[in-house]
CSV table of C-alpha atoms and ligand atoms in Angstrom, one decimal:
chain,number,residue,atom,x,y,z
E,1,UNK,CA,0.0,0.0,0.0
E,2,UNK,CA,1.3,3.5,-0.9
E,3,UNK,CA,2.0,5.6,2.1
E,4,UNK,CA,0.1,8.9,2.4
E,5,UNK,CA,1.9,11.9,1.1
E,6,UNK,CA,2.9,13.3,4.4
E,7,UNK,CA,3.2,10.3,6.7
E,8,UNK,CA,6.5,9.2,8.3
E,9,UNK,CA,7.0,6.3,5.9
E,10,UNK,CA,6.7,8.5,2.9
E,11,UNK,CA,9.0,11.1,4.3
E,12,UNK,CA,11.5,8.3,5.1
E,13,UNK,CA,11.3,7.1,1.5
E,14,UNK,CA,11.7,10.6,0.2
E,15,UNK,CA,14.7,11.3,2.4
E,16,UNK,CA,16.4,8.1,1.2
E,17,UNK,CA,15.7,9.2,-2.3
E,18,UNK,CA,17.7,12.4,-1.5
E,19,UNK,CA,15.2,14.9,-0.3
E,20,UNK,CA,16.7,17.1,2.4
E,21,UNK,CA,13.3,18.9,2.7
E,22,UNK,CA,11.6,15.6,3.7
E,23,UNK,CA,14.2,14.9,6.3
E,24,UNK,CA,13.8,18.4,7.6
E,25,UNK,CA,10.0,17.8,7.9
E,26,UNK,CA,10.7,14.6,10.0
E,27,UNK,CA,13.0,16.6,12.2
E,28,UNK,CA,10.4,19.3,12.6
E,29,UNK,CA,7.8,16.7,13.4
E,30,UNK,CA,9.8,15.1,16.3
E,31,UNK,CA,12.2,17.7,17.5
E,32,UNK,CA,9.9,18.9,20.3
E,33,UNK,CA,9.4,15.4,21.6
E,34,UNK,CA,13.1,14.6,21.5
E,35,UNK,CA,13.9,17.8,23.3
E,36,UNK,CA,11.5,16.9,26.0
E,37,UNK,CA,12.9,13.4,26.3
E,38,UNK,CA,16.5,14.6,26.5
E,39,UNK,CA,15.5,17.3,29.0
E,40,UNK,CA,14.5,14.6,31.5
E,41,UNK,CA,18.2,13.6,31.7
E,42,UNK,CA,19.9,17.0,31.8
E,43,UNK,CA,19.2,20.6,32.7
E,44,UNK,CA,21.7,22.0,30.2
E,45,UNK,CA,20.1,23.4,27.1
E,46,UNK,CA,23.3,23.0,25.2
E,47,UNK,CA,23.5,19.3,26.1
E,48,UNK,CA,19.9,18.8,25.1
E,49,UNK,CA,20.5,20.3,21.7
E,50,UNK,CA,23.7,18.3,21.2
E,51,UNK,CA,21.9,15.1,22.1
E,52,UNK,CA,18.9,15.7,19.9
E,53,UNK,CA,21.1,16.9,17.0
E,54,UNK,CA,23.3,13.8,17.3
E,55,UNK,CA,20.3,11.5,17.5
E,56,UNK,CA,18.8,12.9,14.2
E,57,UNK,CA,22.2,12.7,12.5
E,58,UNK,CA,22.5,9.1,13.6
E,59,UNK,CA,19.0,8.4,12.5
E,60,UNK,CA,19.7,9.9,9.1
E,61,UNK,CA,22.8,7.8,8.7
E,62,UNK,CA,21.0,4.5,9.4
E,63,UNK,CA,17.7,5.4,7.9
E,64,UNK,CA,18.1,2.7,5.3
E,65,UNK,CA,18.1,0.1,8.1
E,66,UNK,CA,14.7,1.4,9.5
E,67,UNK,CA,12.5,-1.6,8.7
E,68,UNK,CA,9.0,-0.1,9.5
E,69,UNK,CA,8.3,-2.9,12.0
E,70,UNK,CA,8.0,-0.4,14.7
E,71,UNK,CA,6.8,3.2,14.3
E,72,UNK,CA,9.4,5.7,13.1
E,73,UNK,CA,9.2,7.6,16.4
E,74,UNK,CA,9.9,4.6,18.7
E,75,UNK,CA,12.9,3.9,16.4
E,76,UNK,CA,13.9,7.5,16.8
E,77,UNK,CA,13.3,7.3,20.6
E,78,UNK,CA,15.5,4.3,20.7
E,79,UNK,CA,18.4,6.0,19.0
E,80,UNK,CA,17.9,9.0,21.3
E,81,UNK,CA,17.8,7.0,24.5
E,82,UNK,CA,21.0,5.3,23.4
E,83,UNK,CA,22.6,8.6,22.6
E,84,UNK,CA,21.7,9.9,26.0
E,85,UNK,CA,23.0,6.9,27.8
E,86,UNK,CA,26.3,7.0,25.8
E,87,UNK,CA,26.6,10.7,26.7
E,88,UNK,CA,25.9,10.0,30.4
E,89,UNK,CA,28.4,7.1,30.3
E,90,UNK,CA,31.1,9.5,29.0
E,91,UNK,CA,30.3,11.9,31.8
E,92,UNK,CA,31.0,9.1,34.3
E,93,UNK,CA,27.5,7.9,35.1
E,94,UNK,CA,27.4,4.2,34.6
E,95,UNK,CA,24.2,2.8,33.1
E,96,UNK,CA,23.7,0.3,35.9
E,97,UNK,CA,25.2,1.9,39.0
E,98,UNK,CA,25.9,-1.1,41.0
E,99,UNK,CA,27.7,-4.4,40.7
E,100,UNK,CA,24.5,-6.3,40.8
E,101,UNK,CA,22.1,-6.3,38.0
E,102,UNK,CA,19.1,-4.4,39.3
E,103,UNK,CA,16.8,-6.9,37.5
E,104,UNK,CA,18.0,-9.6,39.8
E,105,UNK,CA,17.6,-7.8,43.0
E,106,UNK,CA,15.0,-8.8,45.5
E,107,UNK,CA,11.5,-7.5,44.9
E,108,UNK,CA,10.9,-4.2,46.6
E,109,UNK,CA,8.1,-3.8,49.1
E,110,UNK,CA,4.8,-3.4,47.4
E,111,UNK,CA,4.1,0.1,46.4
E,112,UNK,CA,1.8,1.7,48.9
E,113,UNK,CA,2.0,5.2,47.5
E,114,UNK,CA,1.4,8.6,48.8
E,115,UNK,CA,0.6,11.7,46.8
E,116,UNK,CA,2.6,14.9,46.9
E,117,UNK,CA,1.1,17.5,49.3
E,118,UNK,CA,-1.2,20.0,47.7
E,119,UNK,CA,1.1,22.7,49.1
E,120,UNK,CA,3.8,21.9,46.7
E,121,UNK,CA,4.0,23.9,43.4
E,122,UNK,CA,4.2,21.9,40.2
E,123,UNK,CA,7.8,23.0,39.6
E,124,UNK,CA,8.7,21.9,43.2
E,125,UNK,CA,7.3,18.4,42.6
E,126,UNK,CA,9.2,18.3,39.2
E,127,UNK,CA,12.4,19.1,41.0
E,128,UNK,CA,11.8,16.3,43.5
E,129,UNK,CA,11.0,13.9,40.7
E,130,UNK,CA,14.2,14.9,38.9
E,131,UNK,CA,16.4,14.4,42.0
E,132,UNK,CA,14.9,11.0,42.8
E,133,UNK,CA,15.1,9.8,39.2
E,134,UNK,CA,18.7,10.9,39.1
E,135,UNK,CA,19.5,8.5,42.0
E,136,UNK,CA,18.1,5.4,40.3
E,137,UNK,CA,20.0,2.9,38.2
E,138,UNK,CA,19.7,3.9,34.6
E,139,UNK,CA,17.4,1.1,33.4
E,140,UNK,CA,14.9,2.1,36.1
E,141,UNK,CA,15.1,5.8,35.4
E,142,UNK,CA,14.6,5.3,31.7
E,143,UNK,CA,11.6,3.0,32.0
E,144,UNK,CA,10.0,5.5,34.4
E,145,UNK,CA,10.8,8.5,32.1
E,146,UNK,CA,9.3,6.7,29.1
E,147,UNK,CA,6.1,5.6,31.0
E,148,UNK,CA,5.5,8.3,33.5
E,149,UNK,CA,6.9,11.5,31.9
E,150,UNK,CA,6.5,10.6,28.2
E,151,UNK,CA,3.3,8.6,28.6
E,152,UNK,CA,4.4,5.8,26.3
E,153,UNK,CA,2.3,2.6,26.2
E,154,UNK,CA,4.0,-0.7,27.2
E,155,UNK,CA,4.4,-1.8,23.6
E,156,UNK,CA,6.1,1.5,22.7
E,157,UNK,CA,8.4,1.2,25.6
E,158,UNK,CA,9.2,-2.4,24.6
E,159,UNK,CA,9.9,-1.3,21.0
E,160,UNK,CA,12.0,1.6,22.2
E,161,UNK,CA,14.1,-0.5,24.6
E,162,UNK,CA,14.1,-3.7,22.6
E,163,UNK,CA,12.6,-5.7,25.4
E,164,UNK,CA,9.5,-7.7,25.9
E,165,UNK,CA,6.2,-6.4,27.3
E,166,UNK,CA,6.7,-8.7,30.3
E,167,UNK,CA,10.0,-7.2,31.0
E,168,UNK,CA,8.5,-3.7,30.7
E,169,UNK,CA,6.0,-4.6,33.3
E,170,UNK,CA,8.4,-6.2,35.8
E,171,UNK,CA,10.9,-3.4,35.3
E,172,UNK,CA,8.3,-0.8,35.9
E,173,UNK,CA,7.1,-2.5,39.0
E,174,UNK,CA,10.6,-2.6,40.4
E,175,UNK,CA,11.4,0.9,39.2
E,176,UNK,CA,8.3,2.3,41.0
E,177,UNK,CA,9.3,0.5,44.2
E,178,UNK,CA,12.8,1.9,44.0
E,179,UNK,CA,11.5,5.3,43.2
E,180,UNK,CA,9.4,5.3,46.4
E,181,UNK,CA,12.3,4.0,48.5
E,182,UNK,CA,14.6,6.7,47.1
E,183,UNK,CA,12.0,9.4,47.5
E,184,UNK,CA,11.6,8.5,51.2
E,185,UNK,CA,15.4,8.3,51.7
E,186,UNK,CA,16.0,11.7,50.1
E,187,UNK,CA,12.9,13.4,51.4
E,188,UNK,CA,11.8,11.7,54.6
E,189,UNK,CA,9.5,14.7,55.3
E,190,UNK,CA,7.2,13.4,52.5
E,191,UNK,CA,6.7,10.1,54.4
E,192,UNK,CA,3.3,8.5,54.7
E,193,UNK,CA,0.9,10.2,57.0
I,1,UNK,CA,-4.6,-18.4,45.1
I,2,UNK,CA,-7.0,-15.8,46.6
I,3,UNK,CA,-8.8,-13.2,44.6
I,4,UNK,CA,-6.6,-10.6,46.1
I,5,UNK,CA,-3.4,-12.4,45.1
I,6,UNK,CA,-4.7,-12.7,41.6
I,7,UNK,CA,-5.9,-9.1,41.4
I,8,UNK,CA,-2.9,-7.2,42.9
I,9,UNK,CA,-0.4,-7.8,40.1
I,10,UNK,CA,-2.9,-6.4,37.6
I,11,UNK,CA,-3.3,-3.1,39.4
I,12,UNK,CA,-0.3,-1.3,37.7
I,13,UNK,CA,-1.5,-2.3,34.3
I,14,UNK,CA,-5.0,-1.3,35.2
I,15,UNK,CA,-3.8,2.2,36.2
I,16,UNK,CA,-1.6,2.4,33.1
I,17,UNK,CA,-4.6,1.6,30.9
I,18,UNK,CA,-3.0,-1.5,29.6
I,19,UNK,CA,-5.6,-4.1,30.5
I,20,UNK,CA,-8.2,-5.5,28.2
I,21,UNK,CA,-11.8,-5.2,29.2
I,22,UNK,CA,-11.9,-8.9,30.1
I,23,UNK,CA,-9.1,-8.3,32.6
I,24,UNK,CA,-10.3,-4.9,33.8
I,25,UNK,CA,-13.9,-5.8,34.5
I,26,UNK,CA,-13.3,-8.5,37.2
I,27,UNK,CA,-10.7,-6.2,38.7
I,28,UNK,CA,-13.1,-3.4,39.1
I,29,UNK,CA,-15.7,-5.7,40.6
I,30,UNK,CA,-13.2,-6.9,43.1
I,31,UNK,CA,-12.1,-3.4,44.1
I,32,UNK,CA,-15.8,-2.6,44.9
I,33,UNK,CA,-15.8,-5.5,47.4
I,34,UNK,CA,-12.3,-5.5,48.8
I,35,UNK,CA,-11.1,-2.6,50.9
I,36,UNK,CA,-7.5,-3.8,51.1
I,37,UNK,CA,-7.1,-4.0,47.3
I,38,UNK,CA,-8.9,-0.6,47.0
I,39,UNK,CA,-6.4,0.9,49.4
I,40,UNK,CA,-3.5,-0.6,47.6
I,41,UNK,CA,-4.8,0.7,44.3
I,42,UNK,CA,-5.2,4.2,45.7
I,43,UNK,CA,-1.7,4.1,47.1
I,44,UNK,CA,-0.3,3.0,43.7
I,45,UNK,CA,-2.2,5.8,42.0
I,46,UNK,CA,-1.0,8.4,44.6
I,47,UNK,CA,2.6,7.5,43.9
I,48,UNK,CA,2.1,8.5,40.3
I,49,UNK,CA,1.4,12.0,41.5
I,50,UNK,CA,5.2,12.4,42.0
I,51,UNK,CA,6.0,12.0,38.3
I,52,UNK,CA,6.0,15.5,37.1
I,53,UNK,CA,8.1,16.7,34.2
I,54,UNK,CA,10.2,19.8,34.5
I,55,UNK,CA,10.0,22.9,32.3
I,56,UNK,CA,10.4,22.1,28.6
I,57,UNK,CA,13.1,23.5,26.4
I,58,UNK,CA,11.9,24.5,23.0
I,59,UNK,CA,14.1,23.7,20.0
I,60,UNK,CA,15.7,26.9,18.7
I,61,UNK,CA,14.4,28.5,15.5
I,62,UNK,CA,15.9,26.9,12.4
I,63,UNK,CA,17.0,23.8,14.3
I,64,UNK,CA,15.4,21.3,11.9
I,65,UNK,CA,16.8,23.1,8.8
I,66,UNK,CA,20.3,23.2,10.4
I,67,UNK,CA,20.2,19.5,11.3
I,68,UNK,CA,19.0,18.5,7.9
I,69,UNK,CA,21.7,20.5,6.3
I,70,UNK,CA,24.3,18.8,8.4
I,71,UNK,CA,22.9,15.4,7.8
I,72,UNK,CA,23.1,15.9,4.0
I,73,UNK,CA,26.6,17.4,4.3
I,74,UNK,CA,27.7,14.0,5.7
I,75,UNK,CA,28.0,15.0,9.4
I,76,UNK,CA,28.1,11.8,11.4
I,77,UNK,CA,26.9,13.2,14.6
I,78,UNK,CA,29.3,11.7,17.1
I,79,UNK,CA,29.8,14.7,19.2
I,80,UNK,CA,27.5,14.3,22.1
I,81,UNK,CA,28.7,16.4,25.1
I,82,UNK,CA,31.7,14.9,26.8
I,83,UNK,CA,32.8,17.7,29.1
I,84,UNK,CA,32.9,16.1,32.6
I,85,UNK,CA,32.8,19.5,34.5
I,86,UNK,CA,29.5,20.5,32.9
I,87,UNK,CA,28.9,22.8,30.0
I,88,UNK,CA,30.9,25.9,30.1
I,89,UNK,CA,28.7,27.8,27.7
I,90,UNK,CA,25.7,27.5,30.0
I,91,UNK,CA,27.8,28.7,32.9
I,92,UNK,CA,29.0,31.8,31.1
I,93,UNK,CA,32.6,30.6,31.2
I,94,UNK,CA,33.2,30.2,27.5
I,95,UNK,CA,36.2,32.4,27.4
I,96,UNK,CA,38.0,30.8,30.3
I,97,UNK,CA,37.2,27.3,29.1
I,98,UNK,CA,38.4,28.0,25.6
I,99,UNK,CA,41.4,30.1,26.5
I,100,UNK,CA,42.6,27.7,29.2
I,101,UNK,CA,42.6,24.8,26.8
I,102,UNK,CA,44.0,26.5,23.7
I,103,UNK,CA,45.4,29.8,24.8
I,104,UNK,CA,48.3,29.8,22.4
I,105,UNK,CA,46.2,28.9,19.4
I,106,UNK,CA,43.6,31.5,20.3
I,107,UNK,CA,46.1,34.3,20.5
I,108,UNK,CA,47.6,33.3,17.2
I,109,UNK,CA,44.3,33.0,15.4
I,110,UNK,CA,43.0,36.2,16.9
I,111,UNK,CA,46.1,38.0,15.8
I,112,UNK,CA,45.6,36.7,12.3
I,113,UNK,CA,41.9,37.6,12.4
I,114,UNK,CA,43.1,41.1,13.4
I,115,UNK,CA,41.4,44.2,14.8
I,116,UNK,CA,37.9,43.0,15.6
I,117,UNK,CA,35.6,44.7,18.0
I,118,UNK,CA,34.2,43.4,21.3
I,119,UNK,CA,34.1,39.7,22.2
I,120,UNK,CA,30.7,38.2,21.2
I,121,UNK,CA,30.2,34.9,22.8
I,122,UNK,CA,28.2,32.2,21.1
I,123,UNK,CA,24.9,31.7,22.9
I,124,UNK,CA,22.8,30.1,20.2
I,125,UNK,CA,24.0,26.6,21.1
I,126,UNK,CA,22.2,24.6,18.4
I,127,UNK,CA,23.5,26.6,15.5
I,128,UNK,CA,27.1,26.9,16.4
I,129,UNK,CA,28.9,24.4,14.2
I,130,UNK,CA,28.9,26.3,10.9
I,131,UNK,CA,31.4,25.1,8.4
I,132,UNK,CA,32.7,28.4,7.2
I,133,UNK,CA,36.1,30.0,7.7
I,134,UNK,CA,36.4,32.0,10.9
I,135,UNK,CA,36.0,35.7,10.2
I,136,UNK,CA,34.9,37.1,13.5
I,137,UNK,CA,36.3,36.7,17.0
I,138,UNK,CA,33.1,35.0,18.1
I,139,UNK,CA,33.4,32.5,15.3
I,140,UNK,CA,37.1,31.9,16.0
I,141,UNK,CA,36.2,31.1,19.6
I,142,UNK,CA,33.4,28.9,18.4
I,143,UNK,CA,35.6,26.9,16.2
I,144,UNK,CA,38.3,26.6,18.8
I,145,UNK,CA,35.7,25.3,21.2
I,146,UNK,CA,34.6,22.8,18.6
I,147,UNK,CA,38.2,21.6,18.3
I,148,UNK,CA,38.3,21.2,22.0
I,149,UNK,CA,35.2,19.2,22.0
I,150,UNK,CA,36.5,17.0,19.2
I,151,UNK,CA,39.7,16.4,21.1
I,152,UNK,CA,37.7,15.4,24.2
I,153,UNK,CA,35.5,13.1,22.2
I,154,UNK,CA,38.3,11.5,20.1
I,155,UNK,CA,38.0,8.2,21.9
I,156,UNK,CA,34.5,7.9,20.7
I,157,UNK,CA,35.6,7.7,17.1
I,158,UNK,CA,37.0,4.2,17.6
I,159,UNK,CA,34.3,2.8,19.7
I,160,UNK,CA,31.6,0.6,18.1
I,161,UNK,CA,28.7,2.4,16.6
I,162,UNK,CA,26.2,3.3,19.2
I,163,UNK,CA,22.6,4.2,18.4
I,164,UNK,CA,19.9,1.8,17.5
I,165,UNK,CA,22.1,-1.0,16.5
I,166,UNK,CA,22.0,-2.8,19.8
I,167,UNK,CA,19.8,-5.7,18.8
W,201,LIG,ZN1,-8.6,-7.9,47.4
């Protein structure tokens, strides 16, 4: 079936056929989302721009290998997440911050959550979120970012990270448990009432 | 296995909108009858209130055109930030950073560039890597900075290709 004139598949084809304008349209379509994604990992505008630019350049270079099995943007997310993790690694943050594989650690206590107090401004909560996420092993941070901040469905997360839906579920479960533990460790004042 | 034991693992998927109606319907029914599972579900839901994204950063004007131009010019995009002490441009320390690393080169190039007015620092991060010969002091600094960054990132050129190819 012929792709519609303006959909991703068509723009990918046109780009591969040498259309710079088509690639520019793809960048325009997804730049805001990739800026938001990279922004969850760094507060530096310059770093965000570098990461997104590198991600698009890598995507262009391997466009011929995009097989349309997943959507173009989960493919793009995947490249961007890897670019981010490479960049963090170079800055000395290891993707899995302990000797043990977090997937193999004991199950955390079940999540009995608690909501942020109504007295906190949105930006204050965002700052807490950022600080807690920063303390988590990378695989937990990333799955929470994709689900909770980017709102990706399980299948999209699975496509982005190249893992099964079952792994997405179990990783999210552990990640939420760890998030709560870390939240209470960093901010005991937010403990359950 | 009790109803509760069967229901609890489904709660996150339920709150994430990932359950089919056949899965969600008995769960809802159980929640009506079971206070413990209801409390657990409310707790799980409350925790999600902590996931709030920070302020967004908008792409600078002309970003897409710039990236497309670079892509078609054969830029390989292997220069993600590698500066371990943070980004000097965002801390207003461009001059120190650049001059400390390449003082001799800077002086030489500035002399060659000759008689140019006040130091203009590059602030438009996304559009800094033009491929033209340096003609202003700002552009000289910009290009020196790029050389620095390339030197820092040199090790990356020999590592296996990152990106999507991790399957
Ligand atoms: Zn129950």
